[in-house]
Amino acid sequence: MERFEEEKTTYEREIAETQGTIAALLEHMQKTMVRQNNLPTAAQFKDTKAELAFKQGQVENAETTYARLKVELEQRQNDLEKIKTLEGRIEKEMQQVTEKITQMEDEMSNKFTKTDDLKVDFDREKVRLAAIRTFLQQYKPGLAKQMTYHAMKHDTKKNQILQSDIYNRLNDIEKKLIQNESQIYAIQQYIEAKGAESNYQGAFQDCMGLCHEINLDLIKKSLTVQ
Protein backbone atom coordinates (compact mmCIF):
# COMPACT_ATOMS: atom_id res chain seq x y z
CA MET A 1 0.00 0.00 0.00
CA GLU A 2 2.82 2.38 0.86
CA ARG A 3 4.60 1.49 -2.35
CA PHE A 4 1.46 2.26 -4.30
CA GLU A 5 1.24 5.68 -2.73
CA GLU A 6 4.86 6.40 -3.56
CA GLU A 7 4.41 5.29 -7.12
CA LYS A 8 1.21 7.31 -7.33
CA THR A 9 2.98 10.38 -6.08
CA THR A 10 5.80 9.82 -8.56
CA TYR A 11 3.38 9.39 -11.43
CA GLU A 12 1.42 12.45 -10.44
CA ARG A 13 4.67 14.52 -10.32
CA GLU A 14 5.73 13.20 -13.71
CA ILE A 15 2.30 13.92 -15.12
CA ALA A 16 2.43 17.45 -13.71
CA GLU A 17 5.90 18.00 -15.21
CA THR A 18 4.71 16.60 -18.53
CA GLN A 19 1.69 18.86 -18.46
CA GLY A 20 3.94 21.86 -17.74
CA THR A 21 6.23 20.93 -20.62
CA ILE A 22 3.24 20.55 -22.92
CA ALA A 23 1.88 23.93 -21.81
CA ALA A 24 5.26 25.58 -22.46
CA LEU A 25 5.47 23.95 -25.90
CA LEU A 26 1.96 25.09 -26.72
CA GLU A 27 2.80 28.65 -25.62
CA HIS A 28 5.99 28.62 -27.72
CA MET A 29 4.09 27.28 -30.71
CA GLN A 30 1.49 30.00 -30.27
CA LYS A 31 4.14 32.73 -30.20
CA THR A 32 5.83 31.22 -33.27
CA MET A 33 2.56 31.19 -35.14
CA VAL A 34 1.94 34.83 -34.17
CA ARG A 35 5.40 35.81 -35.45
CA GLN A 36 4.80 33.90 -38.66
CA ASN A 37 1.55 35.75 -39.12
CA ASN A 38 3.39 39.07 -38.58
CA LEU A 39 6.21 38.29 -41.09
CA PRO A 40 6.02 40.31 -44.34
CA THR A 41 5.26 38.66 -47.61
CA ALA A 42 7.82 38.37 -50.44
CA ALA A 43 6.37 41.44 -52.14
CA GLN A 44 6.44 43.39 -48.89
CA PHE A 45 10.06 42.29 -48.32
CA LYS A 46 10.98 43.39 -51.85
CA ASP A 47 9.33 46.77 -51.33
CA THR A 48 11.02 47.16 -47.97
CA LYS A 49 14.40 46.28 -49.50
CA ALA A 50 13.87 48.79 -52.32
CA GLU A 51 12.83 51.45 -49.81
CA LEU A 52 15.93 50.69 -47.74
CA ALA A 53 18.15 51.06 -50.82
CA PHE A 54 16.42 54.37 -51.64
CA LYS A 55 16.92 55.60 -48.09
CA GLN A 56 20.58 54.58 -48.21
CA GLY A 57 20.97 56.50 -51.49
CA GLN A 58 19.37 59.54 -49.89
CA VAL A 59 21.72 59.23 -46.91
CA GLU A 60 24.75 59.00 -49.22
CA ASN A 61 23.54 62.00 -51.23
CA ALA A 62 22.98 63.90 -48.01
CA GLU A 63 26.49 63.04 -46.81
CA THR A 64 27.97 64.13 -50.16
CA THR A 65 25.96 67.35 -50.07
CA TYR A 66 27.05 67.94 -46.47
CA ALA A 67 30.73 67.49 -47.38
CA ARG A 68 30.38 69.83 -50.38
CA LEU A 69 28.55 72.43 -48.31
CA LYS A 70 31.19 72.15 -45.61
CA VAL A 71 33.96 72.85 -48.15
CA GLU A 72 31.98 75.78 -49.58
CA LEU A 73 31.40 77.09 -46.06
CA GLU A 74 35.13 76.99 -45.32
CA GLN A 75 35.82 78.80 -48.60
CA ARG A 76 33.23 81.46 -47.80
CA GLN A 77 34.75 81.86 -44.33
CA ASN A 78 38.19 82.34 -45.88
CA ASP A 79 36.73 84.86 -48.33
CA LEU A 80 35.06 86.63 -45.43
CA GLU A 81 38.37 86.85 -43.56
CA LYS A 82 40.04 88.26 -46.67
CA ILE A 83 37.24 90.80 -47.04
CA LYS A 84 37.61 91.81 -43.40
CA THR A 85 41.37 92.21 -43.86
CA LEU A 86 40.82 94.23 -47.03
CA GLU A 87 38.24 96.39 -45.28
CA GLY A 88 40.75 97.06 -42.52
CA ARG A 89 43.38 98.12 -45.04
CA ILE A 90 40.89 100.29 -46.90
CA GLU A 91 39.80 101.96 -43.66
CA LYS A 92 43.44 102.59 -42.73
CA GLU A 93 44.21 104.04 -46.16
CA MET A 94 41.06 106.15 -46.04
CA GLN A 95 42.13 107.46 -42.65
CA GLN A 96 45.58 108.31 -44.02
CA VAL A 97 44.03 110.04 -47.03
CA THR A 98 41.70 111.99 -44.76
CA GLU A 99 44.61 113.06 -42.56
CA LYS A 100 46.62 114.05 -45.65
CA ILE A 101 43.71 116.09 -47.00
CA THR A 102 43.31 117.79 -43.63
CA GLN A 103 47.04 118.56 -43.55
CA MET A 104 46.96 119.96 -47.09
CA GLU A 105 43.90 122.06 -46.26
CA ASP A 106 45.69 123.45 -43.20
CA GLU A 107 48.81 124.22 -45.25
CA MET A 108 46.78 125.90 -47.98
CA SER A 109 44.82 127.84 -45.40
CA ASN A 110 48.02 129.03 -43.72
CA LYS A 111 49.57 129.99 -47.06
CA PHE A 112 46.54 131.90 -48.22
CA THR A 113 46.29 133.70 -44.90
CA LYS A 114 49.97 134.70 -45.18
CA THR A 115 49.87 136.06 -48.74
CA ASP A 116 51.06 139.47 -47.57
CA ASP A 117 54.12 137.97 -45.91
CA LEU A 118 54.81 135.85 -48.98
CA LYS A 119 54.54 138.92 -51.23
CA VAL A 120 57.01 140.81 -49.05
CA ASP A 121 59.45 137.89 -49.14
CA PHE A 122 59.03 137.62 -52.91
CA ASP A 123 59.70 141.33 -53.45
CA ARG A 124 62.73 141.18 -51.17
CA GLU A 125 64.13 138.17 -53.05
CA LYS A 126 63.43 139.88 -56.37
CA VAL A 127 65.39 142.96 -55.29
CA ARG A 128 68.28 140.78 -54.07
CA LEU A 129 68.47 138.87 -57.35
CA ALA A 130 68.29 142.11 -59.36
CA ALA A 131 71.21 143.50 -57.35
CA ILE A 132 73.23 140.34 -57.97
CA ARG A 133 72.42 140.53 -61.68
CA THR A 134 73.55 144.18 -61.83
CA PHE A 135 76.77 143.35 -60.00
CA LEU A 136 77.50 140.47 -62.37
CA GLN A 137 76.81 142.62 -65.42
CA GLN A 138 79.25 145.22 -64.09
CA TYR A 139 81.85 142.62 -63.12
CA LYS A 140 81.59 140.58 -66.34
CA PRO A 141 83.63 142.96 -68.62
CA GLY A 142 86.45 143.26 -66.10
CA LEU A 143 86.44 139.50 -65.58
CA ALA A 144 86.63 138.96 -69.35
CA LYS A 145 89.59 141.34 -69.57
CA GLN A 146 91.35 139.54 -66.72
CA MET A 147 90.77 136.19 -68.41
CA THR A 148 92.17 137.54 -71.70
CA TYR A 149 95.19 139.03 -69.91
CA HIS A 150 95.96 135.80 -68.02
CA ALA A 151 95.49 133.74 -71.19
CA MET A 152 97.96 135.94 -73.08
CA LYS A 153 100.37 135.85 -70.16
CA HIS A 154 100.11 132.07 -70.02
CA ASP A 155 100.74 131.73 -73.76
CA THR A 156 103.74 134.10 -73.57
CA LYS A 157 105.22 132.19 -70.65
CA LYS A 158 104.64 128.91 -72.46
CA ASN A 159 106.42 130.20 -75.58
CA GLN A 160 109.32 131.47 -73.51
CA ILE A 161 109.70 128.09 -71.87
CA LEU A 162 109.49 126.25 -75.18
CA GLN A 163 112.14 128.54 -76.70
CA SER A 164 114.44 128.41 -73.66
CA ASP A 165 117.78 126.58 -73.99
CA ILE A 166 117.31 125.11 -70.52
CA TYR A 167 114.01 123.58 -71.60
CA ASN A 168 115.63 122.08 -74.69
CA ARG A 169 118.56 120.72 -72.67
CA LEU A 170 116.17 119.23 -70.13
CA ASN A 171 114.30 117.52 -72.94
CA ASP A 172 117.57 116.15 -74.30
CA ILE A 173 118.58 114.92 -70.86
CA GLU A 174 115.17 113.28 -70.40
CA LYS A 175 115.49 111.51 -73.77
CA LYS A 176 119.02 110.32 -72.90
CA LEU A 177 117.84 109.10 -69.50
CA ILE A 178 115.03 107.18 -71.16
CA GLN A 179 117.50 105.71 -73.65
CA ASN A 180 119.95 104.79 -70.88
CA GLU A 181 117.18 103.23 -68.81
CA SER A 182 116.25 101.10 -71.82
CA GLN A 183 119.85 100.00 -72.22
CA ILE A 184 120.15 99.30 -68.50
CA TYR A 185 116.97 97.23 -68.62
CA ALA A 186 118.31 95.25 -71.59
CA ILE A 187 121.62 94.64 -69.81
CA GLN A 188 119.77 93.63 -66.64
CA GLN A 189 117.64 91.14 -68.55
CA TYR A 190 120.76 89.70 -70.22
CA ILE A 191 122.60 89.37 -66.92
CA GLU A 192 119.60 87.77 -65.20
CA ALA A 193 119.32 85.28 -68.06
CA LYS A 194 122.98 84.39 -67.76
CA GLY A 195 122.74 84.35 -64.00
CA ALA A 196 120.48 81.34 -64.28
CA GLU A 197 123.43 79.42 -65.81
CA SER A 198 126.24 80.71 -63.55
CA ASN A 199 126.89 83.28 -60.84
CA TYR A 200 127.38 86.76 -62.32
CA GLN A 201 126.21 88.79 -59.37
CA GLY A 202 129.52 90.59 -59.00
CA ALA A 203 129.69 91.53 -62.68
CA PHE A 204 126.05 92.57 -62.57
CA GLN A 205 126.64 94.97 -59.67
CA ASP A 206 129.70 96.44 -61.44
CA CYS A 207 127.72 97.02 -64.64
CA MET A 208 124.89 98.66 -62.72
CA GLY A 209 127.31 100.98 -60.96
CA LEU A 210 129.01 101.84 -64.25
CA CYS A 211 125.67 102.69 -65.88
CA HIS A 212 124.75 104.90 -62.93
CA GLU A 213 128.06 106.75 -63.19
CA ILE A 214 127.54 107.26 -66.95
CA ASN A 215 124.12 108.80 -66.30
CA LEU A 216 125.50 111.15 -63.66
CA ASP A 217 128.36 112.16 -65.94
CA LEU A 218 125.94 112.93 -68.78
CA ILE A 219 123.78 115.06 -66.50
CA LYS A 220 126.80 117.01 -65.21
CA LYS A 221 128.07 117.66 -68.74
CA SER A 222 124.67 118.85 -69.90
CA LEU A 223 124.37 121.25 -66.98
CA THR A 224 127.91 122.61 -67.39
CA VAL A 225 127.21 123.40 -71.06
CA GLN A 226 124.62 125.94 -69.85
PDB file of C-alpha atoms in Angstrom:
ATOM      1  CA  MET A   1       0.000   0.000   0.000  1.00  0.00           C
ATOM      2  CA  GLU A   2       2.815   2.377   0.862  1.00  0.00           C
ATOM      3  CA  ARG A   3       4.605   1.486  -2.354  1.00  0.00           C
ATOM      4  CA  PHE A   4       1.456   2.264  -4.302  1.00  0.00           C
ATOM      5  CA  GLU A   5       1.241   5.679  -2.734  1.00  0.00           C
ATOM      6  CA  GLU A   6       4.855   6.397  -3.559  1.00  0.00           C
ATOM      7  CA  GLU A   7       4.405   5.294  -7.119  1.00  0.00           C
ATOM      8  CA  LYS A   8       1.213   7.307  -7.333  1.00  0.00           C
ATOM      9  CA  THR A   9       2.981  10.376  -6.083  1.00  0.00           C
ATOM     10  CA  THR A  10       5.798   9.821  -8.561  1.00  0.00           C
ATOM     11  CA  TYR A  11       3.383   9.391 -11.428  1.00  0.00           C
ATOM     12  CA  GLU A  12       1.417  12.452 -10.436  1.00  0.00           C
ATOM     13  CA  ARG A  13       4.665  14.519 -10.319  1.00  0.00           C
ATOM     14  CA  GLU A  14       5.735  13.203 -13.706  1.00  0.00           C
ATOM     15  CA  ILE A  15       2.299  13.921 -15.120  1.00  0.00           C
ATOM     16  CA  ALA A  16       2.433  17.454 -13.708  1.00  0.00           C
ATOM     17  CA  GLU A  17       5.896  17.998 -15.211  1.00  0.00           C
ATOM     18  CA  THR A  18       4.707  16.595 -18.534  1.00  0.00           C
ATOM     19  CA  GLN A  19       1.685  18.863 -18.461  1.00  0.00           C
ATOM     20  CA  GLY A  20       3.942  21.859 -17.741  1.00  0.00           C
ATOM     21  CA  THR A  21       6.225  20.931 -20.617  1.00  0.00           C
ATOM     22  CA  ILE A  22       3.240  20.545 -22.923  1.00  0.00           C
ATOM     23  CA  ALA A  23       1.885  23.929 -21.808  1.00  0.00           C
ATOM     24  CA  ALA A  24       5.258  25.579 -22.458  1.00  0.00           C
ATOM     25  CA  LEU A  25       5.470  23.953 -25.898  1.00  0.00           C
ATOM     26  CA  LEU A  26       1.963  25.087 -26.722  1.00  0.00           C
ATOM     27  CA  GLU A  27       2.801  28.648 -25.621  1.00  0.00           C
ATOM     28  CA  HIS A  28       5.992  28.622 -27.715  1.00  0.00           C
ATOM     29  CA  MET A  29       4.088  27.279 -30.711  1.00  0.00           C
ATOM     30  CA  GLN A  30       1.486  29.999 -30.269  1.00  0.00           C
ATOM     31  CA  LYS A  31       4.142  32.731 -30.203  1.00  0.00           C
ATOM     32  CA  THR A  32       5.835  31.224 -33.265  1.00  0.00           C
ATOM     33  CA  MET A  33       2.556  31.191 -35.136  1.00  0.00           C
ATOM     34  CA  VAL A  34       1.939  34.825 -34.171  1.00  0.00           C
ATOM     35  CA  ARG A  35       5.397  35.807 -35.445  1.00  0.00           C
ATOM     36  CA  GLN A  36       4.801  33.896 -38.655  1.00  0.00           C
ATOM     37  CA  ASN A  37       1.547  35.748 -39.124  1.00  0.00           C
ATOM     38  CA  ASN A  38       3.389  39.067 -38.577  1.00  0.00           C
ATOM     39  CA  LEU A  39       6.214  38.289 -41.090  1.00  0.00           C
ATOM     40  CA  PRO A  40       6.021  40.306 -44.344  1.00  0.00           C
ATOM     41  CA  THR A  41       5.262  38.660 -47.613  1.00  0.00           C
ATOM     42  CA  ALA A  42       7.822  38.371 -50.436  1.00  0.00           C
ATOM     43  CA  ALA A  43       6.367  41.443 -52.144  1.00  0.00           C
ATOM     44  CA  GLN A  44       6.442  43.387 -48.892  1.00  0.00           C
ATOM     45  CA  PHE A  45      10.063  42.292 -48.320  1.00  0.00           C
ATOM     46  CA  LYS A  46      10.984  43.393 -51.847  1.00  0.00           C
ATOM     47  CA  ASP A  47       9.328  46.767 -51.329  1.00  0.00           C
ATOM     48  CA  THR A  48      11.024  47.159 -47.968  1.00  0.00           C
ATOM     49  CA  LYS A  49      14.398  46.276 -49.503  1.00  0.00           C
ATOM     50  CA  ALA A  50      13.872  48.792 -52.316  1.00  0.00           C
ATOM     51  CA  GLU A  51      12.830  51.449 -49.812  1.00  0.00           C
ATOM     52  CA  LEU A  52      15.934  50.687 -47.737  1.00  0.00           C
ATOM     53  CA  ALA A  53      18.146  51.061 -50.819  1.00  0.00           C
ATOM     54  CA  PHE A  54      16.418  54.370 -51.643  1.00  0.00           C
ATOM     55  CA  LYS A  55      16.922  55.597 -48.086  1.00  0.00           C
ATOM     56  CA  GLN A  56      20.583  54.581 -48.209  1.00  0.00           C
ATOM     57  CA  GLY A  57      20.973  56.498 -51.488  1.00  0.00           C
ATOM     58  CA  GLN A  58      19.369  59.540 -49.890  1.00  0.00           C
ATOM     59  CA  VAL A  59      21.719  59.230 -46.914  1.00  0.00           C
ATOM     60  CA  GLU A  60      24.747  59.000 -49.224  1.00  0.00           C
ATOM     61  CA  ASN A  61      23.535  61.997 -51.233  1.00  0.00           C
ATOM     62  CA  ALA A  62      22.980  63.904 -48.013  1.00  0.00           C
ATOM     63  CA  GLU A  63      26.491  63.038 -46.813  1.00  0.00           C
ATOM     64  CA  THR A  64      27.975  64.127 -50.160  1.00  0.00           C
ATOM     65  CA  THR A  65      25.965  67.348 -50.073  1.00  0.00           C
ATOM     66  CA  TYR A  66      27.051  67.936 -46.473  1.00  0.00           C
ATOM     67  CA  ALA A  67      30.728  67.490 -47.379  1.00  0.00           C
ATOM     68  CA  ARG A  68      30.380  69.833 -50.376  1.00  0.00           C
ATOM     69  CA  LEU A  69      28.547  72.428 -48.313  1.00  0.00           C
ATOM     70  CA  LYS A  70      31.195  72.147 -45.610  1.00  0.00           C
ATOM     71  CA  VAL A  71      33.957  72.853 -48.149  1.00  0.00           C
ATOM     72  CA  GLU A  72      31.984  75.778 -49.579  1.00  0.00           C
ATOM     73  CA  LEU A  73      31.400  77.092 -46.060  1.00  0.00           C
ATOM     74  CA  GLU A  74      35.135  76.994 -45.325  1.00  0.00           C
ATOM     75  CA  GLN A  75      35.821  78.804 -48.605  1.00  0.00           C
ATOM     76  CA  ARG A  76      33.230  81.457 -47.799  1.00  0.00           C
ATOM     77  CA  GLN A  77      34.753  81.857 -44.327  1.00  0.00           C
ATOM     78  CA  ASN A  78      38.194  82.341 -45.884  1.00  0.00           C
ATOM     79  CA  ASP A  79      36.726  84.859 -48.332  1.00  0.00           C
ATOM     80  CA  LEU A  80      35.063  86.631 -45.432  1.00  0.00           C
ATOM     81  CA  GLU A  81      38.371  86.846 -43.558  1.00  0.00           C
ATOM     82  CA  LYS A  82      40.045  88.263 -46.672  1.00  0.00           C
ATOM     83  CA  ILE A  83      37.244  90.795 -47.044  1.00  0.00           C
ATOM     84  CA  LYS A  84      37.612  91.805 -43.400  1.00  0.00           C
ATOM     85  CA  THR A  85      41.370  92.213 -43.859  1.00  0.00           C
ATOM     86  CA  LEU A  86      40.818  94.231 -47.028  1.00  0.00           C
ATOM     87  CA  GLU A  87      38.239  96.388 -45.282  1.00  0.00           C
ATOM     88  CA  GLY A  88      40.747  97.064 -42.516  1.00  0.00           C
ATOM     89  CA  ARG A  89      43.378  98.117 -45.041  1.00  0.00           C
ATOM     90  CA  ILE A  90      40.889 100.289 -46.895  1.00  0.00           C
ATOM     91  CA  GLU A  91      39.800 101.957 -43.665  1.00  0.00           C
ATOM     92  CA  LYS A  92      43.439 102.588 -42.733  1.00  0.00           C
ATOM     93  CA  GLU A  93      44.208 104.037 -46.163  1.00  0.00           C
ATOM     94  CA  MET A  94      41.062 106.153 -46.043  1.00  0.00           C
ATOM     95  CA  GLN A  95      42.130 107.464 -42.653  1.00  0.00           C
ATOM     96  CA  GLN A  96      45.577 108.307 -44.022  1.00  0.00           C
ATOM     97  CA  VAL A  97      44.032 110.043 -47.031  1.00  0.00           C
ATOM     98  CA  THR A  98      41.701 111.986 -44.759  1.00  0.00           C
ATOM     99  CA  GLU A  99      44.611 113.057 -42.559  1.00  0.00           C
ATOM    100  CA  LYS A 100      46.615 114.046 -45.646  1.00  0.00           C
ATOM    101  CA  ILE A 101      43.709 116.092 -46.997  1.00  0.00           C
ATOM    102  CA  THR A 102      43.314 117.792 -43.631  1.00  0.00           C
ATOM    103  CA  GLN A 103      47.038 118.562 -43.547  1.00  0.00           C
ATOM    104  CA  MET A 104      46.958 119.963 -47.088  1.00  0.00           C
ATOM    105  CA  GLU A 105      43.905 122.059 -46.261  1.00  0.00           C
ATOM    106  CA  ASP A 106      45.689 123.451 -43.203  1.00  0.00           C
ATOM    107  CA  GLU A 107      48.807 124.221 -45.245  1.00  0.00           C
ATOM    108  CA  MET A 108      46.778 125.897 -47.976  1.00  0.00           C
ATOM    109  CA  SER A 109      44.824 127.841 -45.397  1.00  0.00           C
ATOM    110  CA  ASN A 110      48.017 129.031 -43.721  1.00  0.00           C
ATOM    111  CA  LYS A 111      49.574 129.986 -47.057  1.00  0.00           C
ATOM    112  CA  PHE A 112      46.542 131.904 -48.224  1.00  0.00           C
ATOM    113  CA  THR A 113      46.287 133.695 -44.900  1.00  0.00           C
ATOM    114  CA  LYS A 114      49.972 134.695 -45.182  1.00  0.00           C
ATOM    115  CA  THR A 115      49.865 136.058 -48.735  1.00  0.00           C
ATOM    116  CA  ASP A 116      51.056 139.470 -47.572  1.00  0.00           C
ATOM    117  CA  ASP A 117      54.121 137.973 -45.908  1.00  0.00           C
ATOM    118  CA  LEU A 118      54.815 135.852 -48.981  1.00  0.00           C
ATOM    119  CA  LYS A 119      54.545 138.918 -51.228  1.00  0.00           C
ATOM    120  CA  VAL A 120      57.007 140.809 -49.051  1.00  0.00           C
ATOM    121  CA  ASP A 121      59.450 137.886 -49.138  1.00  0.00           C
ATOM    122  CA  PHE A 122      59.031 137.619 -52.906  1.00  0.00           C
ATOM    123  CA  ASP A 123      59.701 141.330 -53.446  1.00  0.00           C
ATOM    124  CA  ARG A 124      62.734 141.176 -51.171  1.00  0.00           C
ATOM    125  CA  GLU A 125      64.130 138.172 -53.046  1.00  0.00           C
ATOM    126  CA  LYS A 126      63.425 139.878 -56.367  1.00  0.00           C
ATOM    127  CA  VAL A 127      65.390 142.958 -55.289  1.00  0.00           C
ATOM    128  CA  ARG A 128      68.276 140.785 -54.070  1.00  0.00           C
ATOM    129  CA  LEU A 129      68.468 138.865 -57.353  1.00  0.00           C
ATOM    130  CA  ALA A 130      68.294 142.110 -59.358  1.00  0.00           C
ATOM    131  CA  ALA A 131      71.214 143.505 -57.350  1.00  0.00           C
ATOM    132  CA  ILE A 132      73.229 140.339 -57.966  1.00  0.00           C
ATOM    133  CA  ARG A 133      72.422 140.527 -61.676  1.00  0.00           C
ATOM    134  CA  THR A 134      73.551 144.176 -61.835  1.00  0.00           C
ATOM    135  CA  PHE A 135      76.766 143.346 -60.003  1.00  0.00           C
ATOM    136  CA  LEU A 136      77.496 140.465 -62.371  1.00  0.00           C
ATOM    137  CA  GLN A 137      76.810 142.617 -65.418  1.00  0.00           C
ATOM    138  CA  GLN A 138      79.255 145.216 -64.088  1.00  0.00           C
ATOM    139  CA  TYR A 139      81.845 142.616 -63.121  1.00  0.00           C
ATOM    140  CA  LYS A 140      81.593 140.579 -66.339  1.00  0.00           C
ATOM    141  CA  PRO A 141      83.627 142.956 -68.623  1.00  0.00           C
ATOM    142  CA  GLY A 142      86.447 143.258 -66.097  1.00  0.00           C
ATOM    143  CA  LEU A 143      86.444 139.500 -65.579  1.00  0.00           C
ATOM    144  CA  ALA A 144      86.630 138.959 -69.353  1.00  0.00           C
ATOM    145  CA  LYS A 145      89.594 141.340 -69.573  1.00  0.00           C
ATOM    146  CA  GLN A 146      91.347 139.539 -66.723  1.00  0.00           C
ATOM    147  CA  MET A 147      90.769 136.185 -68.414  1.00  0.00           C
ATOM    148  CA  THR A 148      92.166 137.544 -71.704  1.00  0.00           C
ATOM    149  CA  TYR A 149      95.190 139.030 -69.906  1.00  0.00           C
ATOM    150  CA  HIS A 150      95.955 135.805 -68.016  1.00  0.00           C
ATOM    151  CA  ALA A 151      95.486 133.743 -71.186  1.00  0.00           C
ATOM    152  CA  MET A 152      97.956 135.943 -73.080  1.00  0.00           C
ATOM    153  CA  LYS A 153     100.374 135.853 -70.161  1.00  0.00           C
ATOM    154  CA  HIS A 154     100.111 132.072 -70.020  1.00  0.00           C
ATOM    155  CA  ASP A 155     100.738 131.729 -73.756  1.00  0.00           C
ATOM    156  CA  THR A 156     103.736 134.099 -73.568  1.00  0.00           C
ATOM    157  CA  LYS A 157     105.221 132.193 -70.654  1.00  0.00           C
ATOM    158  CA  LYS A 158     104.644 128.914 -72.458  1.00  0.00           C
ATOM    159  CA  ASN A 159     106.419 130.198 -75.583  1.00  0.00           C
ATOM    160  CA  GLN A 160     109.320 131.467 -73.506  1.00  0.00           C
ATOM    161  CA  ILE A 161     109.698 128.092 -71.865  1.00  0.00           C
ATOM    162  CA  LEU A 162     109.492 126.251 -75.181  1.00  0.00           C
ATOM    163  CA  GLN A 163     112.144 128.542 -76.695  1.00  0.00           C
ATOM    164  CA  SER A 164     114.438 128.406 -73.660  1.00  0.00           C
ATOM    165  CA  ASP A 165     117.777 126.575 -73.986  1.00  0.00           C
ATOM    166  CA  ILE A 166     117.311 125.110 -70.523  1.00  0.00           C
ATOM    167  CA  TYR A 167     114.013 123.582 -71.602  1.00  0.00           C
ATOM    168  CA  ASN A 168     115.629 122.083 -74.692  1.00  0.00           C
ATOM    169  CA  ARG A 169     118.557 120.723 -72.666  1.00  0.00           C
ATOM    170  CA  LEU A 170     116.173 119.226 -70.129  1.00  0.00           C
ATOM    171  CA  ASN A 171     114.296 117.518 -72.939  1.00  0.00           C
ATOM    172  CA  ASP A 172     117.567 116.150 -74.299  1.00  0.00           C
ATOM    173  CA  ILE A 173     118.579 114.919 -70.858  1.00  0.00           C
ATOM    174  CA  GLU A 174     115.170 113.280 -70.405  1.00  0.00           C
ATOM    175  CA  LYS A 175     115.488 111.514 -73.766  1.00  0.00           C
ATOM    176  CA  LYS A 176     119.016 110.323 -72.899  1.00  0.00           C
ATOM    177  CA  LEU A 177     117.840 109.099 -69.505  1.00  0.00           C
ATOM    178  CA  ILE A 178     115.027 107.177 -71.157  1.00  0.00           C
ATOM    179  CA  GLN A 179     117.496 105.708 -73.649  1.00  0.00           C
ATOM    180  CA  ASN A 180     119.950 104.794 -70.877  1.00  0.00           C
ATOM    181  CA  GLU A 181     117.179 103.227 -68.812  1.00  0.00           C
ATOM    182  CA  SER A 182     116.246 101.100 -71.819  1.00  0.00           C
ATOM    183  CA  GLN A 183     119.852 100.003 -72.218  1.00  0.00           C
ATOM    184  CA  ILE A 184     120.153  99.298 -68.499  1.00  0.00           C
ATOM    185  CA  TYR A 185     116.966  97.228 -68.619  1.00  0.00           C
ATOM    186  CA  ALA A 186     118.311  95.245 -71.592  1.00  0.00           C
ATOM    187  CA  ILE A 187     121.621  94.643 -69.810  1.00  0.00           C
ATOM    188  CA  GLN A 188     119.766  93.635 -66.640  1.00  0.00           C
ATOM    189  CA  GLN A 189     117.642  91.136 -68.545  1.00  0.00           C
ATOM    190  CA  TYR A 190     120.758  89.703 -70.220  1.00  0.00           C
ATOM    191  CA  ILE A 191     122.600  89.367 -66.916  1.00  0.00           C
ATOM    192  CA  GLU A 192     119.603  87.774 -65.202  1.00  0.00           C
ATOM    193  CA  ALA A 193     119.315  85.283 -68.061  1.00  0.00           C
ATOM    194  CA  LYS A 194     122.980  84.393 -67.760  1.00  0.00           C
ATOM    195  CA  GLY A 195     122.740  84.354 -63.995  1.00  0.00           C
ATOM    196  CA  ALA A 196     120.484  81.337 -64.282  1.00  0.00           C
ATOM    197  CA  GLU A 197     123.429  79.424 -65.806  1.00  0.00           C
ATOM    198  CA  SER A 198     126.237  80.707 -63.552  1.00  0.00           C
ATOM    199  CA  ASN A 199     126.893  83.275 -60.836  1.00  0.00           C
ATOM    200  CA  TYR A 200     127.382  86.755 -62.320  1.00  0.00           C
ATOM    201  CA  GLN A 201     126.207  88.794 -59.372  1.00  0.00           C
ATOM    202  CA  GLY A 202     129.524  90.594 -58.997  1.00  0.00           C
ATOM    203  CA  ALA A 203     129.693  91.528 -62.681  1.00  0.00           C
ATOM    204  CA  PHE A 204     126.045  92.572 -62.568  1.00  0.00           C
ATOM    205  CA  GLN A 205     126.644  94.970 -59.669  1.00  0.00           C
ATOM    206  CA  ASP A 206     129.699  96.438 -61.439  1.00  0.00           C
ATOM    207  CA  CYS A 207     127.723  97.024 -64.638  1.00  0.00           C
ATOM    208  CA  MET A 208     124.888  98.662 -62.724  1.00  0.00           C
ATOM    209  CA  GLY A 209     127.312 100.976 -60.957  1.00  0.00           C
ATOM    210  CA  LEU A 210     129.009 101.836 -64.246  1.00  0.00           C
ATOM    211  CA  CYS A 211     125.666 102.693 -65.883  1.00  0.00           C
ATOM    212  CA  HIS A 212     124.746 104.905 -62.930  1.00  0.00           C
ATOM    213  CA  GLU A 213     128.064 106.752 -63.192  1.00  0.00           C
ATOM    214  CA  ILE A 214     127.544 107.255 -66.949  1.00  0.00           C
ATOM    215  CA  ASN A 215     124.120 108.803 -66.304  1.00  0.00           C
ATOM    216  CA  LEU A 216     125.495 111.152 -63.659  1.00  0.00           C
ATOM    217  CA  ASP A 217     128.355 112.158 -65.943  1.00  0.00           C
ATOM    218  CA  LEU A 218     125.936 112.933 -68.780  1.00  0.00           C
ATOM    219  CA  ILE A 219     123.783 115.057 -66.497  1.00  0.00           C
ATOM    220  CA  LYS A 220     126.795 117.012 -65.206  1.00  0.00           C
ATOM    221  CA  LYS A 221     128.073 117.660 -68.740  1.00  0.00           C
ATOM    222  CA  SER A 222     124.665 118.850 -69.901  1.00  0.00           C
ATOM    223  CA  LEU A 223     124.369 121.255 -66.980  1.00  0.00           C
ATOM    224  CA  THR A 224     127.913 122.611 -67.390  1.00  0.00           C
ATOM    225  CA  VAL A 225     127.209 123.401 -71.057  1.00  0.00           C
ATOM    226  CA  GLN A 226     124.624 125.944 -69.845  1.00  0.00           C
TER     227      GLN A 226
END
